[in-house]
mmCIF file of C-alpha atoms in Angstrom:
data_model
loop_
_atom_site.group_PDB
_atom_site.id
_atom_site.type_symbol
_atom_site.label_atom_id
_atom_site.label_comp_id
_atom_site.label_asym_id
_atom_site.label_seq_id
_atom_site.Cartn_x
_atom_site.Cartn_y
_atom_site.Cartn_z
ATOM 1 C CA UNK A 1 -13.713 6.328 -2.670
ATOM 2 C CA UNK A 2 -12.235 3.510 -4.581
ATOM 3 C CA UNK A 3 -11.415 5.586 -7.517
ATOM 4 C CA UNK A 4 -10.006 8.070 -4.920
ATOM 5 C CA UNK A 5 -6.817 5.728 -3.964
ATOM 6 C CA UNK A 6 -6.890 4.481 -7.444
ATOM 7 C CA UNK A 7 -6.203 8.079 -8.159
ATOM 8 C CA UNK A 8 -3.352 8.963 -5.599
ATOM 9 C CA UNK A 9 -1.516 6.127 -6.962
ATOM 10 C CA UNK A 10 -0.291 8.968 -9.169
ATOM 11 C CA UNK A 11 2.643 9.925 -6.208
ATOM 12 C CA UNK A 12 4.413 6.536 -6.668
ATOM 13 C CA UNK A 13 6.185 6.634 -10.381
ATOM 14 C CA UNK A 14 5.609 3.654 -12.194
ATOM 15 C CA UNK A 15 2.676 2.182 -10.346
ATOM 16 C CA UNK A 16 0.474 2.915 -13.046
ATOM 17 C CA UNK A 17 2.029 0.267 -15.103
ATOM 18 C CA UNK A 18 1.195 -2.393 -12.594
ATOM 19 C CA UNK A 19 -1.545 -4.853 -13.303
ATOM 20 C CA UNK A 20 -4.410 -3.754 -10.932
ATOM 21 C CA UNK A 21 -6.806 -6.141 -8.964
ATOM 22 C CA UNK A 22 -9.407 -4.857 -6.694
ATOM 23 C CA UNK A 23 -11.106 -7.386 -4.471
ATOM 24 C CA UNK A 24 -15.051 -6.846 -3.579
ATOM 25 C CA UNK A 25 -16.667 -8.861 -0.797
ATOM 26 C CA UNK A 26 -20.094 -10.533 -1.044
ATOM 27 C CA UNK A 27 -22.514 -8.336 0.467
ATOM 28 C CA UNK A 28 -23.641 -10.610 3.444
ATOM 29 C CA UNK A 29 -26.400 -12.937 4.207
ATOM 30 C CA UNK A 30 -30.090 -10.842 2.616
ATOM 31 C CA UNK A 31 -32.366 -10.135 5.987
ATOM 32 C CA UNK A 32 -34.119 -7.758 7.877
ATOM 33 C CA UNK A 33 -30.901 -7.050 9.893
ATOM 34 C CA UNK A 34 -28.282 -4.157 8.545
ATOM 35 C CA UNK A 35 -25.708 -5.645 10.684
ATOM 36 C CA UNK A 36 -22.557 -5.283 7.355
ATOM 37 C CA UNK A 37 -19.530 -6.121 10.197
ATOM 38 C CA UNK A 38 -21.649 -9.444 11.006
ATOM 39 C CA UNK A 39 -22.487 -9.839 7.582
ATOM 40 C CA UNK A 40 -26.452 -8.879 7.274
ATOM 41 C CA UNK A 41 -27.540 -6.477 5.205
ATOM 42 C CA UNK A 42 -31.276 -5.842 3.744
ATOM 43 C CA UNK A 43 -32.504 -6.777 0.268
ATOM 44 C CA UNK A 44 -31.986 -2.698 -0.962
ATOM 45 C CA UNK A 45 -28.306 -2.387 0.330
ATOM 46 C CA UNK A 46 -27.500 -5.780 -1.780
ATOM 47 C CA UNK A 47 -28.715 -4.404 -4.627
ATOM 48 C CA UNK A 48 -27.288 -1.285 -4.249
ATOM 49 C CA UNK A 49 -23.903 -3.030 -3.186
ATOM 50 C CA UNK A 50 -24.106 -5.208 -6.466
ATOM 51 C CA UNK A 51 -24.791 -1.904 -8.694
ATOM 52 C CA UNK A 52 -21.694 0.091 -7.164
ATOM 53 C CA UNK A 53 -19.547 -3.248 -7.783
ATOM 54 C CA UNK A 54 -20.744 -3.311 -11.518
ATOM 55 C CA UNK A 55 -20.063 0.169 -11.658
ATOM 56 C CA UNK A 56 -16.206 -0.725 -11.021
ATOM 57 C CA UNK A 57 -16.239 -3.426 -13.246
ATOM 58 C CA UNK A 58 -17.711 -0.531 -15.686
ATOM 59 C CA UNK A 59 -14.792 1.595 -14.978
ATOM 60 C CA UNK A 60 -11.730 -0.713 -14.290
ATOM 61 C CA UNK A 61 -12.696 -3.114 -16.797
ATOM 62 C CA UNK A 62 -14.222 -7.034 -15.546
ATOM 63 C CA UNK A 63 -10.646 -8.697 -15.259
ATOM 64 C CA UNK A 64 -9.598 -5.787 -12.439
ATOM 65 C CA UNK A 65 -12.120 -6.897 -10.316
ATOM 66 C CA UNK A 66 -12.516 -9.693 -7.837
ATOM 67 C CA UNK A 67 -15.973 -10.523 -6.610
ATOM 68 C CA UNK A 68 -16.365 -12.512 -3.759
ATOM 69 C CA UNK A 69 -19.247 -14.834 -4.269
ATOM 70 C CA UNK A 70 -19.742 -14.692 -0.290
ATOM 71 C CA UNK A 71 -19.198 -12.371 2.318
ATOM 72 C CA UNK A 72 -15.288 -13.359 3.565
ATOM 73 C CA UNK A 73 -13.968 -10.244 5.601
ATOM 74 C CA UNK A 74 -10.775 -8.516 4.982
ATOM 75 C CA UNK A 75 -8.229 -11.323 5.783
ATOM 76 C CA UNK A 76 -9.713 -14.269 3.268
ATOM 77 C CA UNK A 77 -10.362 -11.499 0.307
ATOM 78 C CA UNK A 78 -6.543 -10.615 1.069
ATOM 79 C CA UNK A 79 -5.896 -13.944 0.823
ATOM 80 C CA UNK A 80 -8.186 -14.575 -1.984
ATOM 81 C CA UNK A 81 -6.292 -11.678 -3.737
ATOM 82 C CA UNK A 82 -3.151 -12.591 -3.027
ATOM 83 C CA UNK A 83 -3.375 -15.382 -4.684
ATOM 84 C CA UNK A 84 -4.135 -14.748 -7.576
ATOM 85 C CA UNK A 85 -1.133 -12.306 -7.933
ATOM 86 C CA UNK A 86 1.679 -13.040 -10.625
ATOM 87 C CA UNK A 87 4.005 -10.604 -9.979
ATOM 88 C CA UNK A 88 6.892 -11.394 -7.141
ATOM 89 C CA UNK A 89 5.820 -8.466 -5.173
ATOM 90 C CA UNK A 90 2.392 -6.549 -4.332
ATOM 91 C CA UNK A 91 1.210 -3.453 -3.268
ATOM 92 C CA UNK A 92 -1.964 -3.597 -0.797
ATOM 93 C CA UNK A 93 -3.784 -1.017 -0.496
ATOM 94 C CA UNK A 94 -7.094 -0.445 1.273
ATOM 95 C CA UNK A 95 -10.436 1.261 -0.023
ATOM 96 C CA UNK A 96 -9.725 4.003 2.493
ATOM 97 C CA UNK A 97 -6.245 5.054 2.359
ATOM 98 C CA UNK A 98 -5.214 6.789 -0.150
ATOM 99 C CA UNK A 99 -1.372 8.509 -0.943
ATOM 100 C CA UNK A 100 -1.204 12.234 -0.373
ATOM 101 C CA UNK A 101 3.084 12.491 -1.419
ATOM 102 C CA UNK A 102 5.434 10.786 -3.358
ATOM 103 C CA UNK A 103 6.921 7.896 -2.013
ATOM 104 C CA UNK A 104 10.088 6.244 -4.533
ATOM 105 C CA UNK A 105 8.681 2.481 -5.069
ATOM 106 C CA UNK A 106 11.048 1.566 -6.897
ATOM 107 C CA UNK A 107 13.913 2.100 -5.104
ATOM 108 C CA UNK A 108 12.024 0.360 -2.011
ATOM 109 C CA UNK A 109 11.615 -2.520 -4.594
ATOM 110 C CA UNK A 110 15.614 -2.378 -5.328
ATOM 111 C CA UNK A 111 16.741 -1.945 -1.570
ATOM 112 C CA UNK A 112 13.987 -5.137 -0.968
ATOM 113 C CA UNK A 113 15.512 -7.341 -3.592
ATOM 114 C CA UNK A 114 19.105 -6.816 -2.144
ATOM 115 C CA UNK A 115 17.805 -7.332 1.629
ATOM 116 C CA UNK A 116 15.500 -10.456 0.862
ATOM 117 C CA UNK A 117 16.621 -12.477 3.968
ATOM 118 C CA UNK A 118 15.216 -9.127 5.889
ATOM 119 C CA UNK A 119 13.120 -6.903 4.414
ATOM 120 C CA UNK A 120 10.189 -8.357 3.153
ATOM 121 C CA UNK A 121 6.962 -6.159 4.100
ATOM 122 C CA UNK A 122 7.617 -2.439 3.710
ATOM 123 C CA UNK A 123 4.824 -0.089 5.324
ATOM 124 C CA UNK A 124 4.461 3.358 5.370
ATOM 125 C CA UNK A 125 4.707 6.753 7.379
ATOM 126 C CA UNK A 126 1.008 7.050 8.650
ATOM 127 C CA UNK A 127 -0.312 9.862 10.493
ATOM 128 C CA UNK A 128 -0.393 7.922 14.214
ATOM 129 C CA UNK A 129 3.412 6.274 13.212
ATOM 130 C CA UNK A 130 5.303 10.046 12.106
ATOM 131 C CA UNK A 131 8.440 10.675 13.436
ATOM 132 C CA UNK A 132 11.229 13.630 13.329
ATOM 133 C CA UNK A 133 14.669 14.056 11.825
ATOM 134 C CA UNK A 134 16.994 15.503 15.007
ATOM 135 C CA UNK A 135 17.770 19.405 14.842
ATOM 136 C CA UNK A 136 14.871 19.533 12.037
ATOM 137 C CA UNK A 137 12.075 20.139 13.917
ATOM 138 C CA UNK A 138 10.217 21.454 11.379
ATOM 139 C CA UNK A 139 9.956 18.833 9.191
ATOM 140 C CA UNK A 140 12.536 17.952 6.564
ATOM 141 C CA UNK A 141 13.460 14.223 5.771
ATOM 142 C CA UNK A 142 15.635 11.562 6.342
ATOM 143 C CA UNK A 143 18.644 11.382 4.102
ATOM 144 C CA UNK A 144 20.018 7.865 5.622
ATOM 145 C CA UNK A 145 22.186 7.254 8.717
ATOM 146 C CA UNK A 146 23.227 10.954 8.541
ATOM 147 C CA UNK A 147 20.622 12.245 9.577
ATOM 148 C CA UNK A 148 19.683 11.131 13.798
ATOM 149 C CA UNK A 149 16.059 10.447 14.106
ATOM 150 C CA UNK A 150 13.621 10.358 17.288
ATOM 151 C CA UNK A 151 11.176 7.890 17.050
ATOM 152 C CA UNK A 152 9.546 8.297 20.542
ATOM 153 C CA UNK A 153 5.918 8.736 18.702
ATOM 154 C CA UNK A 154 6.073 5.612 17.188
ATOM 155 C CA UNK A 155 7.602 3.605 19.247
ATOM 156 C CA UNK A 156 5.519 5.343 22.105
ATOM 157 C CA UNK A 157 2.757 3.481 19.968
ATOM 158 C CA UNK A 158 3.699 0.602 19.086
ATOM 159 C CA UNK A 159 6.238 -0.512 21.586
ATOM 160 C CA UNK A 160 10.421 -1.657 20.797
ATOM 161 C CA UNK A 161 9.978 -5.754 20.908
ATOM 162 C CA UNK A 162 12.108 -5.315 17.463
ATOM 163 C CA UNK A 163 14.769 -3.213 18.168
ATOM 164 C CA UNK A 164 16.240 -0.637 16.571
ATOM 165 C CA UNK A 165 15.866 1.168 13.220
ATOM 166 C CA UNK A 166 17.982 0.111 10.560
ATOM 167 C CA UNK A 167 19.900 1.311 7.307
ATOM 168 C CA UNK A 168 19.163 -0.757 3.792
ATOM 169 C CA UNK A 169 20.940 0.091 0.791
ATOM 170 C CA UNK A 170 20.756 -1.509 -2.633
ATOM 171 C CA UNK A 171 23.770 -3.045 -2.843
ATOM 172 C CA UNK A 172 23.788 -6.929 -1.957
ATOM 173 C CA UNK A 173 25.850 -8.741 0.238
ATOM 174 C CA UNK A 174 28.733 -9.246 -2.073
ATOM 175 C CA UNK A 175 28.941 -5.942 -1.910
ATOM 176 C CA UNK A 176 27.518 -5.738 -5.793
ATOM 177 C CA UNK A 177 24.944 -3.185 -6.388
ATOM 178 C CA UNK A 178 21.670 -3.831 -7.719
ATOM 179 C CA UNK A 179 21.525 -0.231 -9.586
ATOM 180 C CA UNK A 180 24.232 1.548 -11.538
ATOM 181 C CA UNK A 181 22.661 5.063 -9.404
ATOM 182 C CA UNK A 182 21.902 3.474 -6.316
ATOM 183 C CA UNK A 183 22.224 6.185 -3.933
ATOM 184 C CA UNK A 184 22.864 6.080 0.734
ATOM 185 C CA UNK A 185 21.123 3.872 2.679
ATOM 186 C CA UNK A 186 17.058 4.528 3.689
ATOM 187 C CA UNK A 187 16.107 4.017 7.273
ATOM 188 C CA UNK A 188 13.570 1.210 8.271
ATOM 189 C CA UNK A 189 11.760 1.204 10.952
ATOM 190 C CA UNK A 190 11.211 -2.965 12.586
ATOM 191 C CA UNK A 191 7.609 -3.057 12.840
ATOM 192 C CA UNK A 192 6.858 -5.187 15.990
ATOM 193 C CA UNK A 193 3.276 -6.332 15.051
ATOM 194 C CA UNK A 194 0.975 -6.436 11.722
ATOM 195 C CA UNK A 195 -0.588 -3.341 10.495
ATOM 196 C CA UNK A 196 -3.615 -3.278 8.138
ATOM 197 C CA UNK A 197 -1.927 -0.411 6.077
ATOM 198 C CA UNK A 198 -0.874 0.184 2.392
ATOM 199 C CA UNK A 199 2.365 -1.677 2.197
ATOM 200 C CA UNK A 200 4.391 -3.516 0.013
ATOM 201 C CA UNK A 201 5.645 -7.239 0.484
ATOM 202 C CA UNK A 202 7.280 -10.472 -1.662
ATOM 203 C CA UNK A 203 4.286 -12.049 -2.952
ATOM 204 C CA UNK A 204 5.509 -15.518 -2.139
ATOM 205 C CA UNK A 205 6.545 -14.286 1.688
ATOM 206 C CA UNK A 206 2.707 -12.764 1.643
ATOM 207 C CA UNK A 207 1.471 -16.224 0.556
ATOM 208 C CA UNK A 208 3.650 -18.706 2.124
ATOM 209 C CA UNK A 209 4.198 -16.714 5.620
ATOM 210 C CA UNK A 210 2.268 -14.071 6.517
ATOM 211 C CA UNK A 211 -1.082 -16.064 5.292
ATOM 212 C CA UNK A 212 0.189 -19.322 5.289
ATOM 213 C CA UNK A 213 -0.943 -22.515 7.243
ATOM 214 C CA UNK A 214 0.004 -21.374 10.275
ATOM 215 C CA UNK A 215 -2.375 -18.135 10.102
ATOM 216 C CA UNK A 216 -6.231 -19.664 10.874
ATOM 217 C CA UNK A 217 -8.687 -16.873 9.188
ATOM 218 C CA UNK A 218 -12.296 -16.935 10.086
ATOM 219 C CA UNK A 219 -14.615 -15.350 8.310
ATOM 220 C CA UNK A 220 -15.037 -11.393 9.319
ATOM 221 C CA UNK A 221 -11.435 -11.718 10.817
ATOM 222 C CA UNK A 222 -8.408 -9.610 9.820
ATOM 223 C CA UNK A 223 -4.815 -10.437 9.368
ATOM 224 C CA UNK A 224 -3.698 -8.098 12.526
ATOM 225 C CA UNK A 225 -5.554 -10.030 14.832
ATOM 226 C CA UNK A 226 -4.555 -13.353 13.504
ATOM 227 C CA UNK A 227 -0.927 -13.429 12.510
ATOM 228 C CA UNK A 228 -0.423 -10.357 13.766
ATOM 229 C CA UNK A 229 -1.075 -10.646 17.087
ATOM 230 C CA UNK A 230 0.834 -14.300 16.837
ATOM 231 C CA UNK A 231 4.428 -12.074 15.765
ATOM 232 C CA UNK A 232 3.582 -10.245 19.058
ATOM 233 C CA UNK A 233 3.295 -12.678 21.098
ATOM 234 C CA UNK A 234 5.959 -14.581 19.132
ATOM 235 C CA UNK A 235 8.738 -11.621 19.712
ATOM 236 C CA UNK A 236 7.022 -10.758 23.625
ATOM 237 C CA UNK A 237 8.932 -13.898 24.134
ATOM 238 C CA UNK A 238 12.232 -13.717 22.447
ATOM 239 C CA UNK A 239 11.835 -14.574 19.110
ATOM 240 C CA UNK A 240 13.391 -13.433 16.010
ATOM 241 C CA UNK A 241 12.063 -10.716 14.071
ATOM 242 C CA UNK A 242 13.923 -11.601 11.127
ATOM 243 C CA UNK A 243 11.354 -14.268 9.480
ATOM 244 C CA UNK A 244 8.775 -11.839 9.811
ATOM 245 C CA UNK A 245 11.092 -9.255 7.835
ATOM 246 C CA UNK A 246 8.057 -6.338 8.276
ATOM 247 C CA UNK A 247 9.438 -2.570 8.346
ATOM 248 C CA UNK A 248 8.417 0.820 8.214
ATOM 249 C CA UNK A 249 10.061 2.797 5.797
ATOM 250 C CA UNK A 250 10.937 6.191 7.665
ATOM 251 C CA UNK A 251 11.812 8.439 4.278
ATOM 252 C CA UNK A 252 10.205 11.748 4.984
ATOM 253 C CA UNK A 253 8.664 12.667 8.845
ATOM 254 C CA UNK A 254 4.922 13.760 6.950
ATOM 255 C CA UNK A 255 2.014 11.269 6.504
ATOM 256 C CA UNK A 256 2.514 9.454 3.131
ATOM 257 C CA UNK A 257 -0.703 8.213 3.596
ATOM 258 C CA UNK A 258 -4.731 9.432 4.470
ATOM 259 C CA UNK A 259 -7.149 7.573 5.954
ATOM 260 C CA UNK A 260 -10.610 8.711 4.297
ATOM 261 C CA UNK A 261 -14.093 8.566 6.490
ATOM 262 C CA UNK A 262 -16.420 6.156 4.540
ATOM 263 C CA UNK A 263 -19.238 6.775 6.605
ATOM 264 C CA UNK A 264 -19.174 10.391 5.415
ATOM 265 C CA UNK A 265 -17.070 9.922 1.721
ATOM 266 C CA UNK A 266 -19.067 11.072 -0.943
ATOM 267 C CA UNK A 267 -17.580 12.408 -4.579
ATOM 268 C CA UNK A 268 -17.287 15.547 -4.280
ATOM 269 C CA UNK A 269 -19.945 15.831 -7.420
ATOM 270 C CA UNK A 270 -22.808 14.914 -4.993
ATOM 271 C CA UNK A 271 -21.020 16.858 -1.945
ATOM 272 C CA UNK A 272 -22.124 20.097 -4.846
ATOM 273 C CA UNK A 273 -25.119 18.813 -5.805
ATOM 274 C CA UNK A 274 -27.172 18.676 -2.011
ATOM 275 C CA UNK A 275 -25.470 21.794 -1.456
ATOM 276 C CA UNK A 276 -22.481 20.739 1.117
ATOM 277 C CA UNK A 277 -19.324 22.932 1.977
ATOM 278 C CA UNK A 278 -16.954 20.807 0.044
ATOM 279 C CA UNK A 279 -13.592 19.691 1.020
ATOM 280 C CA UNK A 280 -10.637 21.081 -0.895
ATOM 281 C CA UNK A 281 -8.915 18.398 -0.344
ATOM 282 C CA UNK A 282 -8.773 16.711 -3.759
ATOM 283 C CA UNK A 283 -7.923 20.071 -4.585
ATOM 284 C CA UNK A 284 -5.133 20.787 -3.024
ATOM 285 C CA UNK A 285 -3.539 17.433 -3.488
ATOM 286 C CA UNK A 286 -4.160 17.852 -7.383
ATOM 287 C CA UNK A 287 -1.861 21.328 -6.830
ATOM 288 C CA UNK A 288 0.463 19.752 -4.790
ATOM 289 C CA UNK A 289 0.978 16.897 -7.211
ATOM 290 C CA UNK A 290 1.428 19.391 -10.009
ATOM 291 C CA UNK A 291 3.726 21.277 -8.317
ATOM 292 C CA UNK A 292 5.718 18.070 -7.636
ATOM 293 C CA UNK A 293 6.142 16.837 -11.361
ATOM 294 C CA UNK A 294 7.331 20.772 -12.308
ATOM 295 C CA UNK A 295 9.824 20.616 -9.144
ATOM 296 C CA UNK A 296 11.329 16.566 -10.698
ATOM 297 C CA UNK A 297 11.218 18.212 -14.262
ATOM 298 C CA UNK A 298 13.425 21.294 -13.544
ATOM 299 C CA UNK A 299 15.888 19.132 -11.696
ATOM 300 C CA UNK A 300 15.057 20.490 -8.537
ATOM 301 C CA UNK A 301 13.548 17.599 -6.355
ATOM 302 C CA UNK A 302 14.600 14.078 -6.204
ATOM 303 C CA UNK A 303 13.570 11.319 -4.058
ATOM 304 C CA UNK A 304 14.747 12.346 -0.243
ATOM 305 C CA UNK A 305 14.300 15.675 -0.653
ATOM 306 C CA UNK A 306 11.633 18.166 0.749
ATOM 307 C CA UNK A 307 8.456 18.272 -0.824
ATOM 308 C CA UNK A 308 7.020 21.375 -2.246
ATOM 309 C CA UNK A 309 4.395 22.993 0.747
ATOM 310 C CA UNK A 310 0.691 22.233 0.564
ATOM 311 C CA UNK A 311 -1.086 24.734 -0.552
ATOM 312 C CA UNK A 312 -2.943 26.957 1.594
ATOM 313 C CA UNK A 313 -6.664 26.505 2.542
ATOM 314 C CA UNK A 314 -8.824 29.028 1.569
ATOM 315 C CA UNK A 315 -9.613 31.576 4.109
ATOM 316 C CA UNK A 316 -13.355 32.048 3.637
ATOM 317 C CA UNK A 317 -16.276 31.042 1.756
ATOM 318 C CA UNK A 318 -17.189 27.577 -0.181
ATOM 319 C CA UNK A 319 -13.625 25.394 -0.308
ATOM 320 C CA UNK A 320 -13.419 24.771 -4.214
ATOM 321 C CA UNK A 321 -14.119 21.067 -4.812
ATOM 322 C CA UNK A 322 -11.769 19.306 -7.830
ATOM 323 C CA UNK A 323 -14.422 17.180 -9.857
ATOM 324 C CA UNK A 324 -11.460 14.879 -10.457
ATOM 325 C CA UNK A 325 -11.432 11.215 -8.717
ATOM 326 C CA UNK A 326 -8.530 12.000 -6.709
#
C-alpha cells in the first residue's frame, strides 16, 4: 500500500526529485494480545511486521527508511520524521492516501514562499472537504477570485471559526514577483482545526509550531487531537488564525486525494492469485495519468484547467487489475 502512494506521487511534477523518508513504527510490546492501536501484537505479526519493513528497506533503499526502535504512534514518528528533514518544506503523506490527479506543487511552493507570514500548511481537496465553482455545477475548477465558489460542504463540516476563503498569488508584498510566469491568484481555504491529511508545510513552522513545546504527544496520540484540538479551542475563543497559517488549497472541486482500506488492501498480484474480482482502480488511474501527460504535451492542459474524464468502468465481467504499484 506503501508503494501505492509512493506511486501516485507521479500527479505532482517534480516530486520525484525530492529526497524520500518513510517512517515505520515499532511493532508494539510481543504478547498474547493483538491489540496494534494499544500497542500488542503476537510474536508472528512482529515478525511478519519486521519482514514487510525489510522489504521496504529492500525496495527504497536503507537510508529512505525510518525505523522506530519502539512503538511511538503517528504524532512522535511525525515528529521523529520531521526532524530529521533538511529541506525548508515537506510533504506528509500517509500510508493510506494516495493522489488520484495532478495537483501543481510547485506553484503552491511559490505562492507559500511569497505568503510566509500566512500560509504555512497547505492541505488538500479530500473527498469529505469538496466544494463547487458557482454556475459550474458539474464540476470544472477554480481559476482564482473569478470564479464564486460555495463552500457549504466544507464548511458544513468543519465549521467557519477562520473566516473566509482567501486569494494568494506569487507575487510578494513589494509587489515583486517570485516567478517571471506567475499566473492569478489560487483560492485557500482557512482550515479551522488540524487534519491528519497529505499536506504540505515550512519545515521549521512544522518543527517549531505545530510540534513544538507547546504540543504534549503521548505515545499512540495524534497531532489532531493534540495541537489540533488546542487551534480549536484557541480560535473558539477569538484568537488569531494567522500563527497557525493552515489552508486548504481549493484548485479543482474533485478529490485530489484517496483514502485506501488497509484492512482489505492487498496488491492487486495476490487479489489474482486467490481468485478475487479485482479493482480497476490502479487501472484506471494509470489511463488517466497517461492521458494527462499527452493532454500537458500537446499544449492542451495546464495547471487550473479541467482534467481529462476518468475512464469508464467496465460494464461486466472481471475489472482488469494493473500489476503496477500504483
Amino acid at each position: 500500500m506503501i508503494m501505492a502512494v509512493i506511486e501516485s506521487f507521479k500527479f505532482l511534477p517534480g516530486l520525484a526529485e525530492c529526497p524520500l523518508l518513510v517512517t515505520c513504527d515499532g511493532a508494539g510490546k510481543v504478547c498474547d494480545q493483538v491489540r496494534p492501536k494499544r500497542g500488542f501484537v503476537t510474536a508472528e505479526l512482529a515478525d511478519k511486521y519486521a519482514a514487510y519493513v525489510h522489504g521496504l528497506q529492500d525496495a527504497l533503499g536503507a537510508n529512505r527508511v525510518l525505523v522506530l526502535p519502539e512503538r511511538e504512534g503517528f504524532g512522535l514518528a511525525v515528529k521523529a520524521a520531521v526532524a530529521r528533514v533538511t529541506t525548508p518544506y515537506v510533504l506528509l503523506c500517509q500510508h493510506d492516501n494516495m493522489f488520484v490527479r495532478p495537483i501543481d506543487l510547485e506553484r503552491v511552493i511559490r505562492i507559500m514562499e511569497a505568503n510566509q507570514d500566512d500560509l504555512k500548511c497547505v492541505h488538500f481537496v479530500s473527498p469529505k472537504s469538496t466544494f463547487e465553482v458557482e454556475g459550474n455545477k458539474d464540476g470544472g475548477c477554480n481559476q482564482g477570485a473569478a470564479a464564486p465558489l460555495s463552500l457549504k460542504r466544507i464548511e458544513d463540516r468543519l465549521g467557519r471559526l477562520a473566516g473566509s476563503a482567501r486569494d494568494f498569488g506569487e507575487t510578494k508584498e513589494d509587489g515583486a514577483a517570485q516567478h517571471a510566469g506567475a499566473q492569478s491568484p489560487s483560492t485557500f481555504w482557512p482550515m479551522p482545526s488540524w487534519l491528519e491529511r497529505n499536506h504540505v508545510c515550512s519545515t521549521a513552522h512544522y518543527r517549531d509550531f505545530v510540534l513544538g513545546p507547546e504540543t504534549k504527544l503521548k505515545p499512540g496520540q495524534f497531532i489532531e487531537e493534540t495541537f489540533g484540538q488546542r487551534m480549536r479551542q484557541d480560535l473558539a475563543a477569538g484568537g488569531s488564525h494567522r500563527p497557525y497559517g493552515i489552508y486548504r488549497l481549493l484548485d479543482d472541486p474533485e478529490s485530489a486525494t484517496l483514502h485506501l482500506d488497509g484492512r482489505a488492501f492487498l496488491p492487486v498480484l495476490e487479489q489474482k492469485r486467490r481468485g478475487w474480482r479485482v479493482t480497476d482502480l490502479y487501472q484506471r488511474l494509470e489511463l488517466r495519468h497517461s492521458a494527462w501527460l499527452a493532454a500537458e504535451a500537446g499544449g492542451c492542459w495546464s495547471p487550473g484547467a479541467p482534467l481529462p474524464p476518468w475512464p469508464p468502468m467496465p460494464i461486466s465481467g472481471s475489472a482488469a487489475g494493473s500489476s503496477k504499484n500504483f
